[in-house]
CSV table of C-alpha atoms and ligand atoms in Angstrom, one decimal:
chain,number,residue,atom,x,y,z
A,400,MET,CA,-45.9,36.8,46.8
A,401,SER,CA,-44.5,33.5,46.7
A,402,ASP,CA,-44.3,31.0,44.1
A,403,LEU,CA,-48.3,28.9,44.3
A,404,THR,CA,-47.1,26.6,41.3
A,405,PRO,CA,-46.3,23.2,42.7
A,406,PRO,CA,-43.1,22.0,41.9
A,407,SER,CA,-43.1,19.2,39.4
A,408,SER,CA,-42.3,15.7,40.6
A,409,LEU,CA,-42.6,12.5,40.9
A,410,TRP,CA,-46.0,12.5,42.9
A,411,ARG,CA,-47.0,14.9,41.0
A,412,ASP,CA,-46.5,12.6,37.7
A,413,THR,CA,-48.2,9.6,39.1
A,414,ALA,CA,-51.0,11.4,41.1
A,415,THR,CA,-55.0,10.7,40.9
A,416,ALA,CA,-56.9,13.5,39.0
A,417,VAL,CA,-58.2,16.1,41.0
A,418,PRO,CA,-61.8,18.0,40.5
A,419,VAL,CA,-61.6,21.7,38.8
A,420,PRO,CA,-60.4,23.9,41.8
A,421,THR,CA,-63.4,26.1,43.4
A,422,ARG,CA,-61.8,29.6,44.4
A,423,LEU,CA,-64.1,31.7,47.1
A,424,SER,CA,-66.1,34.1,46.4
A,425,GLY,CA,-68.8,36.0,47.9
A,426,VAL,CA,-69.6,35.2,51.8
A,427,THR,CA,-70.1,31.8,52.9
A,428,THR,CA,-70.7,30.6,56.5
A,429,ALA,CA,-69.3,27.7,58.1
A,430,ASN,CA,-69.1,25.9,61.6
A,431,VAL,CA,-65.7,26.5,61.3
A,432,ALA,CA,-62.7,27.7,58.6
A,433,ILE,CA,-59.3,25.9,58.1
A,434,ILE,CA,-56.3,27.7,56.8
A,435,GLY,CA,-54.6,25.2,55.0
A,436,GLY,CA,-55.0,21.8,53.0
A,437,GLY,CA,-52.3,19.3,53.6
A,438,TYR,CA,-53.0,16.4,55.8
A,439,THR,CA,-53.5,18.9,59.1
A,440,GLY,CA,-56.8,20.8,57.5
A,441,LEU,CA,-58.4,17.9,55.9
A,442,SER,CA,-57.7,15.7,58.7
A,443,ALA,CA,-59.3,18.7,60.4
A,444,ALA,CA,-62.2,18.9,58.3
A,445,LEU,CA,-63.3,15.4,58.4
A,446,ARG,CA,-63.0,15.3,62.4
A,447,ALA,CA,-65.8,18.2,62.1
A,448,ILE,CA,-67.5,16.8,59.7
A,449,GLU,CA,-67.9,13.8,61.8
A,450,ARG,CA,-69.1,15.8,64.5
A,451,GLY,CA,-71.6,16.9,62.1
A,452,LEU,CA,-70.7,20.4,61.6
A,453,LYS,CA,-69.6,21.9,58.1
A,454,PRO,CA,-66.0,23.3,57.3
A,455,VAL,CA,-64.9,25.4,54.7
A,456,VAL,CA,-60.9,24.6,54.0
A,457,ILE,CA,-59.1,27.6,52.6
A,458,GLU,CA,-56.0,26.4,50.3
A,459,ALA,CA,-53.9,29.5,48.9
A,460,SER,CA,-52.3,27.1,46.0
A,461,GLU,CA,-53.5,23.6,45.8
A,462,VAL,CA,-54.8,20.9,47.5
A,463,GLY,CA,-51.6,19.1,48.7
A,464,PHE,CA,-49.3,22.2,47.4
A,465,GLY,CA,-47.1,22.3,50.8
A,466,ALA,CA,-45.1,19.5,52.1
A,467,SER,CA,-48.1,17.3,52.2
A,468,GLY,CA,-47.5,16.8,48.6
A,469,ARG,CA,-43.7,16.7,48.6
A,470,ASN,CA,-42.8,14.6,50.9
A,471,GLY,CA,-40.8,10.8,50.7
A,472,GLY,CA,-44.1,9.1,52.1
A,473,VAL,CA,-42.2,7.9,54.9
A,474,VAL,CA,-45.2,7.0,57.3
A,475,SER,CA,-43.9,6.6,60.8
A,476,THR,CA,-44.4,7.2,64.9
A,477,LYS,CA,-41.0,9.0,65.5
A,478,TYR,CA,-40.4,12.6,66.7
A,479,ARG,CA,-37.4,14.4,66.4
A,480,VAL,CA,-36.7,14.0,70.3
A,481,SER,CA,-35.7,10.8,71.3
A,482,LEU,CA,-38.0,9.2,73.9
A,483,SER,CA,-35.0,8.7,75.9
A,484,ASP,CA,-34.7,12.3,76.5
A,485,MET,CA,-38.6,12.7,77.1
A,486,ALA,CA,-38.0,9.9,80.1
A,487,LYS,CA,-35.1,11.7,81.5
A,488,HIS,CA,-36.3,15.4,81.5
A,489,HIS,CA,-40.4,15.1,81.8
A,490,GLY,CA,-41.1,11.6,83.1
A,491,VAL,CA,-41.9,7.8,82.2
A,492,ASP,CA,-45.3,8.6,82.1
A,493,VAL,CA,-44.8,11.5,79.5
A,494,ALA,CA,-42.6,9.7,77.4
A,495,LYS,CA,-45.1,6.7,77.3
A,496,ARG,CA,-47.7,9.3,76.5
A,497,MET,CA,-46.0,11.0,73.9
A,498,ASN,CA,-45.5,7.2,72.7
A,499,ARG,CA,-48.8,6.6,72.9
A,500,LEU,CA,-49.8,9.5,70.5
A,501,ALA,CA,-47.5,8.5,67.7
A,502,HIS,CA,-49.1,5.0,67.5
A,503,ASP,CA,-52.6,6.7,67.4
A,504,ALA,CA,-51.5,9.0,64.7
A,505,MET,CA,-49.7,6.0,62.7
A,506,ASP,CA,-53.2,4.2,63.5
A,507,CYS,CA,-54.9,7.3,62.0
A,508,VAL,CA,-53.5,6.8,59.1
A,509,GLU,CA,-54.6,3.2,58.1
A,510,GLN,CA,-58.1,4.1,59.5
A,511,TYR,CA,-58.3,7.0,57.0
A,512,VAL,CA,-56.7,4.9,54.4
A,513,ASP,CA,-59.5,2.1,55.1
A,514,ARG,CA,-62.4,4.0,55.9
A,515,TYR,CA,-62.0,6.4,52.8
A,516,GLU,CA,-60.6,3.8,50.4
A,517,ILE,CA,-57.7,5.7,49.6
A,518,ARG,CA,-56.5,3.0,47.8
A,519,SER,CA,-53.9,5.4,45.3
A,520,ALA,CA,-52.2,6.3,48.4
A,521,GLY,CA,-51.1,2.9,48.2
A,522,PHE,CA,-50.7,2.5,51.7
A,523,ALA,CA,-48.3,-0.4,53.2
A,524,LYS,CA,-47.2,-1.0,56.6
A,525,THR,CA,-43.8,-2.5,55.7
A,526,GLY,CA,-42.3,-0.8,58.9
A,527,ASN,CA,-39.1,1.8,58.9
A,528,LEU,CA,-36.0,0.9,59.3
A,529,ARG,CA,-33.4,3.3,61.1
A,530,CYS,CA,-30.3,3.2,60.1
A,531,ALA,CA,-27.7,3.8,62.4
A,532,HIS,CA,-24.4,5.5,60.7
A,533,ASN,CA,-22.1,5.4,63.5
A,534,ALA,CA,-21.5,3.2,66.9
A,535,ASN,CA,-22.4,6.6,69.2
A,536,ALA,CA,-25.8,6.5,67.3
A,537,LEU,CA,-26.4,2.7,67.5
A,538,ALA,CA,-26.3,2.8,71.1
A,539,SER,CA,-28.7,5.7,71.6
A,540,LEU,CA,-30.9,3.7,69.4
A,541,ARG,CA,-30.4,0.8,71.1
A,542,GLU,CA,-31.1,2.5,74.6
A,543,GLU,CA,-34.6,4.2,72.7
A,544,ALA,CA,-35.3,0.5,72.2
A,545,ARG,CA,-35.4,-0.5,75.4
A,546,ILE,CA,-36.8,2.0,77.1
A,547,VAL,CA,-39.4,1.6,74.5
A,548,THR,CA,-39.5,-2.6,74.8
A,549,GLU,CA,-38.8,-2.7,78.8
A,550,THR,CA,-41.3,0.7,80.2
A,551,PHE,CA,-43.7,0.8,77.8
A,552,GLY,CA,-44.1,-2.8,76.9
A,553,ASP,CA,-44.4,-1.6,73.5
A,554,THR,CA,-43.0,-4.4,70.7
A,555,SER,CA,-42.8,-2.8,67.7
A,556,LEU,CA,-38.9,-2.3,67.5
A,557,GLN,CA,-36.4,-4.6,67.2
A,558,ILE,CA,-32.8,-4.3,66.8
A,559,LEU,CA,-31.1,-5.0,63.3
A,560,ASP,CA,-26.8,-6.1,63.4
A,561,ARG,CA,-25.2,-5.0,60.6
A,562,GLU,CA,-25.1,-7.5,58.7
A,563,GLU,CA,-28.8,-7.9,58.9
A,564,THR,CA,-28.8,-3.7,58.2
A,565,GLN,CA,-27.0,-4.1,55.0
A,566,TYR,CA,-28.7,-7.1,53.8
A,567,GLU,CA,-31.9,-4.8,54.2
A,568,THR,CA,-30.6,-1.6,52.6
A,569,GLY,CA,-28.4,-2.9,49.9
A,570,SER,CA,-25.7,-0.2,51.9
A,571,ALA,CA,-22.7,-1.2,53.3
A,572,ALA,CA,-22.5,2.4,55.1
A,573,PHE,CA,-24.4,1.2,58.3
A,574,VAL,CA,-23.3,-0.5,61.5
A,575,GLY,CA,-26.7,-1.4,62.8
A,576,GLY,CA,-30.0,-0.4,63.1
A,577,VAL,CA,-33.7,-0.5,64.8
A,578,LEU,CA,-36.6,-1.8,62.7
A,579,ASN,CA,-40.3,0.0,63.7
A,580,LYS,CA,-42.7,-2.6,62.6
A,581,HIS,CA,-45.6,0.4,63.1
A,582,ALA,CA,-44.8,2.3,60.1
A,583,GLY,CA,-44.7,1.9,56.4
A,584,VAL,CA,-44.9,4.1,52.8
A,585,ILE,CA,-47.6,6.0,51.4
A,586,HIS,CA,-48.1,7.6,48.1
A,587,PRO,CA,-48.2,11.5,50.0
A,588,LEU,CA,-50.1,13.9,47.4
A,589,ASN,CA,-52.4,10.5,46.7
A,590,TYR,CA,-53.5,10.6,50.7
A,591,ALA,CA,-53.6,14.2,50.4
A,592,ARG,CA,-55.7,14.2,47.5
A,593,GLY,CA,-57.8,11.0,48.9
A,594,LEU,CA,-58.7,13.0,52.2
A,595,ALA,CA,-59.8,15.8,50.3
A,596,ARG,CA,-61.8,13.7,47.9
A,597,ALA,CA,-63.2,12.5,51.7
A,598,VAL,CA,-64.3,16.1,52.6
A,599,ARG,CA,-65.9,16.4,49.4
A,600,ASP,CA,-67.9,13.8,49.3
A,601,ARG,CA,-69.1,14.3,52.6
A,602,GLY,CA,-70.4,18.0,52.3
A,603,GLY,CA,-67.2,19.8,52.9
A,604,HIS,CA,-65.9,22.8,51.0
A,605,ILE,CA,-62.4,23.2,49.5
A,606,PHE,CA,-61.5,26.4,47.9
A,607,GLU,CA,-58.4,26.5,46.2
A,608,HIS,CA,-55.6,29.6,44.7
A,609,SER,CA,-57.6,31.5,47.4
A,610,ILE,CA,-54.8,32.9,50.4
A,611,ALA,CA,-56.7,33.5,53.5
A,612,GLN,CA,-55.4,37.5,53.8
A,613,ARG,CA,-56.3,38.7,56.8
A,614,ILE,CA,-58.9,37.1,59.8
A,615,ASP,CA,-61.7,39.1,62.3
A,616,ASN,CA,-61.9,37.7,65.4
A,617,THR,CA,-65.0,39.4,67.1
A,618,PRO,CA,-67.1,38.3,69.8
A,619,ASP,CA,-69.6,37.3,67.3
A,620,GLY,CA,-67.4,34.6,65.6
A,621,ILE,CA,-64.3,34.4,63.2
A,622,GLU,CA,-64.2,36.0,59.1
A,623,VAL,CA,-61.6,35.2,57.0
A,624,PHE,CA,-60.8,37.0,54.1
A,625,THR,CA,-59.6,35.8,50.9
A,626,GLU,CA,-59.0,38.3,47.9
A,627,LEU,CA,-62.7,37.7,46.1
A,628,GLY,CA,-64.4,36.5,49.4
A,629,SER,CA,-65.1,35.5,52.9
A,630,VAL,CA,-65.8,32.9,55.4
A,631,ARG,CA,-68.1,33.0,58.4
A,632,ALA,CA,-67.0,30.5,60.9
A,633,GLU,CA,-67.5,29.8,64.8
A,634,ARG,CA,-64.2,28.7,64.9
A,635,LEU,CA,-61.0,28.9,62.9
A,636,VAL,CA,-58.4,26.4,62.3
A,637,ILE,CA,-54.9,27.6,62.0
A,638,ALA,CA,-52.6,24.7,59.7
A,639,THR,CA,-50.2,26.4,57.8
A,640,ASN,CA,-46.8,24.6,59.1
A,641,GLY,CA,-44.2,25.6,56.9
A,642,TYR,CA,-45.6,27.5,54.7
A,643,SER,CA,-47.2,30.4,57.5
A,644,ASP,CA,-45.9,33.2,56.4
A,645,LEU,CA,-47.4,33.1,53.2
A,646,ALA,CA,-50.1,36.1,54.4
A,647,PRO,CA,-50.3,38.1,57.5
A,648,ALA,CA,-53.9,36.1,58.4
A,649,THR,CA,-51.4,33.3,60.0
A,650,ALA,CA,-48.9,36.0,61.7
A,651,ILE,CA,-50.3,34.3,64.7
A,652,VAL,CA,-48.3,31.4,64.4
A,653,ARG,CA,-45.6,32.3,61.8
A,654,LYS,CA,-43.1,32.8,64.5
A,655,SER,CA,-43.1,29.5,66.3
A,656,VAL,CA,-41.6,27.8,63.2
A,657,ILE,CA,-38.5,27.7,61.2
A,658,PRO,CA,-39.3,26.9,57.6
A,659,PHE,CA,-36.7,24.1,56.8
A,660,ARG,CA,-35.8,23.1,53.1
A,661,SER,CA,-35.9,19.3,52.2
A,662,ALA,CA,-35.6,17.9,49.2
A,663,MET,CA,-36.0,14.8,47.3
A,664,VAL,CA,-34.6,12.9,44.0
A,665,ALA,CA,-36.0,10.1,42.6
A,666,THR,CA,-34.1,7.8,40.0
A,667,GLU,CA,-35.0,6.1,36.4
A,668,PRO,CA,-36.9,3.1,36.4
A,669,LEU,CA,-33.5,0.4,37.8
A,670,SER,CA,-33.0,-2.7,36.3
A,671,ALA,CA,-34.1,-5.9,37.9
A,672,GLN,CA,-30.4,-6.8,38.3
A,673,VAL,CA,-29.8,-3.6,40.9
A,674,LEU,CA,-33.1,-3.7,42.6
A,675,GLN,CA,-32.3,-7.1,44.0
A,676,THR,CA,-29.5,-5.4,45.9
A,677,LEU,CA,-31.7,-2.7,47.2
A,678,VAL,CA,-33.9,-2.2,50.3
A,679,ARG,CA,-35.1,-5.8,49.4
A,680,ASN,CA,-38.5,-5.5,51.8
A,681,GLY,CA,-39.8,-2.3,50.7
A,682,ARG,CA,-39.5,-0.1,53.8
A,683,SER,CA,-39.0,3.1,54.6
A,684,TYR,CA,-35.4,3.7,55.8
A,685,SER,CA,-34.1,6.7,57.2
A,686,GLU,CA,-30.8,7.5,58.7
A,687,THR,CA,-29.1,9.0,62.2
A,688,ARG,CA,-27.5,11.9,60.9
A,689,ARG,CA,-28.8,14.9,62.3
A,690,MET,CA,-28.6,16.2,58.7
A,691,MET,CA,-30.6,13.2,57.9
A,692,ARG,CA,-31.1,11.2,54.9
A,693,TRP,CA,-34.2,8.9,53.8
A,694,PHE,CA,-35.1,6.6,51.3
A,695,ARG,CA,-37.2,3.9,49.6
A,696,ARG,CA,-38.4,2.2,46.5
A,697,ILE,CA,-41.5,3.4,44.5
A,698,ASP,CA,-42.4,1.2,42.0
A,699,ASP,CA,-38.8,0.1,40.7
A,700,ARG,CA,-37.2,3.5,41.5
A,701,LEU,CA,-35.2,4.5,44.7
A,702,LEU,CA,-36.5,8.1,46.3
A,703,PHE,CA,-33.6,9.7,48.0
A,704,GLY,CA,-34.3,13.0,50.6
A,705,GLY,CA,-32.2,15.0,52.4
A,706,ARG,CA,-31.6,18.7,54.6
A,707,GLY,CA,-28.8,21.0,54.6
A,708,ALA,CA,-27.0,22.5,51.7
A,709,PHE,CA,-30.3,24.2,50.6
A,710,GLY,CA,-31.4,27.9,50.6
A,711,LYS,CA,-34.8,29.4,50.5
A,712,ALA,CA,-34.8,28.1,47.3
A,713,ASP,CA,-34.1,25.2,45.2
A,714,SER,CA,-30.5,24.8,43.9
A,715,GLY,CA,-28.6,22.6,41.0
A,716,PRO,CA,-25.8,22.3,43.4
A,717,ALA,CA,-27.7,21.3,46.1
A,718,PHE,CA,-29.5,18.5,44.6
A,719,ALA,CA,-26.0,17.5,43.2
A,720,ALA,CA,-25.1,17.7,46.2
A,721,LEU,CA,-28.0,15.0,47.3
A,722,GLU,CA,-27.7,12.4,44.7
A,723,SER,CA,-24.2,12.1,45.2
A,724,ALA,CA,-24.9,11.1,48.9
A,725,MET,CA,-27.2,8.8,47.6
A,726,LYS,CA,-24.6,7.1,45.2
A,727,ASP,CA,-22.1,7.4,48.2
A,728,LEU,CA,-24.5,5.0,50.3
A,729,PHE,CA,-25.5,2.9,46.7
A,730,PRO,CA,-22.7,2.5,44.8
A,731,GLN,CA,-24.6,0.0,42.8
A,732,LEU,CA,-26.2,3.4,41.5
A,733,ALA,CA,-23.4,4.6,39.6
A,734,GLY,CA,-24.4,5.3,36.4
A,735,VAL,CA,-28.2,5.7,36.9
A,736,THR,CA,-29.7,9.0,35.9
A,737,VAL,CA,-32.0,10.6,38.5
A,738,THR,CA,-35.3,11.8,36.7
A,739,HIS,CA,-37.1,13.8,39.3
A,740,ARG,CA,-35.8,16.6,41.8
A,741,TRP,CA,-38.0,18.5,44.0
A,742,SER,CA,-38.4,20.0,47.7
A,743,GLY,CA,-40.7,21.6,49.8
A,744,LEU,CA,-40.4,23.2,53.2
A,745,VAL,CA,-40.8,21.1,56.9
A,746,ALA,CA,-41.9,23.8,59.7
A,747,MET,CA,-38.6,23.2,62.5
A,748,THR,CA,-39.7,24.2,66.0
A,749,MET,CA,-37.2,25.5,69.1
A,750,ASP,CA,-38.1,22.4,71.2
A,751,SER,CA,-38.4,20.0,67.9
A,752,LEU,CA,-41.4,19.0,69.2
A,753,PRO,CA,-45.4,20.0,66.7
A,754,GLN,CA,-47.3,22.1,68.8
A,755,ILE,CA,-51.3,22.2,69.1
A,756,GLY,CA,-53.4,24.6,71.0
A,757,LEU,CA,-55.6,27.1,71.5
A,758,ALA,CA,-54.5,30.4,70.2
A,759,ASP,CA,-57.5,32.3,71.5
A,760,SER,CA,-61.2,31.1,72.5
A,761,ARG,CA,-61.5,30.5,68.7
A,762,THR,CA,-58.8,29.7,67.1
A,763,ALA,CA,-56.5,26.0,67.2
A,764,PHE,CA,-53.7,25.5,66.0
A,765,ALA,CA,-51.2,23.0,64.4
A,766,VAL,CA,-47.7,23.0,63.4
A,767,GLY,CA,-43.9,22.5,63.5
A,768,TYR,CA,-43.9,18.4,62.6
A,769,ASN,CA,-39.8,18.9,62.1
A,770,GLY,CA,-40.2,17.0,59.1
A,771,THR,CA,-42.3,13.9,59.9
A,772,GLY,CA,-45.9,14.8,59.8
A,773,ILE,CA,-47.7,12.7,57.5
A,774,ALA,CA,-48.8,10.5,60.8
A,775,MET,CA,-49.1,13.1,63.8
A,776,ALA,CA,-50.3,15.6,61.0
A,777,SER,CA,-53.2,13.2,60.5
A,778,LEU,CA,-53.9,13.0,64.4
A,779,LEU,CA,-53.1,16.3,65.4
A,780,GLY,CA,-55.5,17.6,62.7
A,781,ARG,CA,-58.5,15.8,64.0
A,782,CYS,CA,-57.4,16.6,67.6
A,783,ALA,CA,-57.5,20.6,66.7
A,784,ILE,CA,-60.7,20.5,66.0
A,785,ASP,CA,-61.7,18.9,69.2
A,786,LEU,CA,-60.0,21.7,71.2
A,787,ALA,CA,-61.4,24.6,69.0
A,788,PHE,CA,-64.8,23.1,69.8
A,789,GLY,CA,-63.5,23.0,74.1
A,790,ASP,CA,-62.7,19.2,74.5
A,791,GLN,CA,-59.5,18.5,76.5
A,792,ILE,CA,-57.4,15.8,75.4
A,793,ASP,CA,-54.1,15.0,77.0
A,794,LEU,CA,-51.5,16.2,74.2
A,795,ALA,CA,-48.6,15.8,76.6
A,796,LEU,CA,-45.3,17.4,75.4
A,797,MET,CA,-46.8,18.8,72.1
A,798,ARG,CA,-50.1,20.6,74.4
A,799,ARG,CA,-48.9,24.7,74.6
A,800,ALA,CA,-51.2,27.6,75.8
A,801,ARG,CA,-50.4,29.6,72.9
A,802,PRO,CA,-48.0,29.6,70.2
A,803,GLU,CA,-44.7,29.6,71.0
A,804,ALA,CA,-42.4,32.1,69.2
A,805,ILE,CA,-39.0,31.4,68.3
A,806,PRO,CA,-36.7,34.2,69.9
A,807,PHE,CA,-34.6,36.4,67.9
A,808,TYR,CA,-37.3,35.3,65.2
A,809,SER,CA,-35.6,37.6,62.4
A,810,LEU,CA,-32.2,36.1,63.0
A,811,ARG,CA,-34.1,32.6,61.2
A,812,GLU,CA,-31.9,32.7,57.6
A,813,PRO,CA,-28.3,32.6,59.1
A,814,ALA,CA,-29.2,31.0,62.2
A,815,VAL,CA,-30.3,28.0,60.3
A,816,ARG,CA,-27.3,28.1,57.6
A,817,THR,CA,-25.1,28.1,60.9
A,818,VAL,CA,-27.2,25.0,62.6
A,819,ALA,CA,-27.2,23.0,59.3
A,820,GLY,CA,-23.4,23.8,58.7
A,821,TRP,CA,-23.1,23.1,61.8
A,822,TYR,CA,-24.8,19.5,61.8
A,823,GLN,CA,-23.4,18.9,58.7
A,824,PHE,CA,-19.9,19.0,60.5
A,825,LEU,CA,-20.7,16.8,63.5
A,826,ASP,CA,-22.4,14.2,61.1
A,827,HIS,CA,-19.1,14.6,59.0
A,828,ILE,CA,-16.6,13.9,61.9
A,829,GLY,CA,-18.8,10.7,63.3
A,830,ARG,CA,-20.3,13.1,66.5
B,933,FAD,C1,-39.5,17.4,51.4
B,933,FAD,C2,-40.1,16.8,52.2
B,933,FAD,C3,-39.9,15.6,52.8
B,933,FAD,C4,-40.4,14.9,53.6
B,933,FAD,N1,-40.5,13.6,53.9
B,933,FAD,C5,-41.3,13.3,55.0
B,933,FAD,C6,-41.9,11.7,55.3
B,933,FAD,O1,-41.0,11.2,54.4
B,933,FAD,N2,-42.4,10.9,56.4
B,933,FAD,C7,-42.8,12.1,57.1
B,933,FAD,O2,-43.5,11.8,57.9
B,933,FAD,N3,-43.2,13.3,56.8
B,933,FAD,C8,-42.2,14.0,56.1
B,933,FAD,N4,-42.4,15.6,55.5
B,933,FAD,C9,-42.9,16.3,56.9
B,933,FAD,C10,-44.3,16.3,56.0
B,933,FAD,O3,-44.7,16.6,54.4
B,933,FAD,C11,-45.0,17.5,56.9
B,933,FAD,O4,-45.1,17.6,58.1
B,933,FAD,C12,-46.8,16.9,57.2
B,933,FAD,O5,-47.4,17.3,55.6
B,933,FAD,C13,-47.3,18.9,57.3
B,933,FAD,O6,-48.9,18.5,56.4
B,933,FAD,P1,-49.1,20.3,57.3
B,933,FAD,O7,-50.9,20.1,56.8
B,933,FAD,O8,-49.6,20.8,58.6
B,933,FAD,O9,-48.7,21.0,56.2
B,933,FAD,P2,-48.4,21.5,54.7
B,933,FAD,O10,-48.6,20.4,53.9
B,933,FAD,O11,-47.2,22.3,54.2
B,933,FAD,O12,-49.8,22.6,54.4
B,933,FAD,C14,-50.0,23.7,54.7
B,933,FAD,C15,-50.9,24.4,53.5
B,933,FAD,O13,-51.2,25.9,54.1
B,933,FAD,C16,-51.3,26.6,52.8
B,933,FAD,N5,-51.3,27.7,53.3
B,933,FAD,C17,-50.6,28.7,54.0
B,933,FAD,N6,-50.9,30.1,54.0
B,933,FAD,C18,-52.2,29.9,54.0
B,933,FAD,C19,-52.9,31.1,53.6
B,933,FAD,N7,-52.6,32.1,54.1
B,933,FAD,N8,-54.5,30.9,52.6
B,933,FAD,C20,-54.4,29.5,52.4
B,933,FAD,N9,-53.8,28.9,53.0
B,933,FAD,C21,-52.5,28.6,52.9
B,933,FAD,C22,-49.9,26.0,51.8
B,933,FAD,O14,-50.3,26.9,51.2
B,933,FAD,C23,-50.0,24.6,52.1
B,933,FAD,O15,-50.2,24.0,50.9
B,933,FAD,C24,-41.7,16.1,54.9
B,933,FAD,C25,-41.4,17.2,54.1
B,933,FAD,C26,-41.0,17.7,52.9
B,933,FAD,C27,-40.8,19.3,52.3
């Protein structure tokens, strides 16, 4: 059994209080059972309530235990596949629709925070700056910005030169960047807890410390079994993302995603002198490296995240490497102490895009955000409910006829290590 204790993190240290958790016991009925208490599952529950339905969320640990309570809080409209590549391979209309969905996802977060008064999430639309680590990367960013601006008529992107990027970030390591004004920052765990409060306040049930072990899918309906109880429902939504291998109940989506460890470190509160030189506009910032790193301020600390060198579990040397990457980018942080270190699992897919669809006539799934899911999981949770109850929605490249398994899934762990090593090598040599 995996460790279901949430890691200590800066987010947990600064989180809002939660009600005493309830475990599922006995038989409960609902219109829809939802497995997973992250953004996808909670957003699905809110959408169900909007439709006049009764949802029951089943969470193995506690709300926000997965990536939703551990991420960097960079809310953006980015996919891991560029819109220019989508346009090249699938046509401009498809790329345009994907761009629209990305903006809808961002709007969805903003609407949730407003409608459900999730003030503790500290959502701020400060923009996201993608920082190019070399000239090739900057050329790709510029091409992306050109297509988005000229072909889609989207005015949210602005190209910054080397000096502007250096001024914005406080690092001399970047050759330029693209600012996306329709993006921002959030306290991820408080956002998850705020969504959960909204679900509970509107009559939805959330059962925590309840692992969905088994699902019976019969002509009469769905029944999801946990250790002590079960939920009988008309429909099911699977929202387990990078944690889909916790139990056999979610085997249907497990092979669609490769769980990949992503990590965060947070500094001690910084002096006013250092803060003056760093991330001046309070945006979120990400890099163009394949093994992406991202950073932002939270109050008077710097938060720095990255992938790579992390195996199945956390390791001291991997955190040390992340800390030294942060100090290479920001020499002004030499001597500053890191006070928090934590990690979590993101869900990578074969084509680097999220997957949403129906696994059968009663079961919807939405997984595979490839490390940028705050906004998209908020949107796709809603869409999963609509699909489960028979609506047709144009979800462009994310819509799948069934969960798409990754070939040679049993080789995923050595494959992840090999790919991560190769990506680090390419980043290192500037390709
Ligand atoms: C370190 C890190 C940094 C990140 N940074 C960013 C960022 O800055 N911006 C961004 O957009 N995205 C970021 N992400 C990605 C983002 O957090 C995820 O895409 C998003 O949270 C996915 O939400 P989810 O609800 O689909 O999955 P999760 O939040 O992972 O939730 C899945 C839940 O399912 C539960 N579960 C699994 N199996 C069962 C079962 N059998 N029974 C009951 N419950 C079960 C798990 O306990 C878990 O709580 C980051 C991720 C990590 C790990």
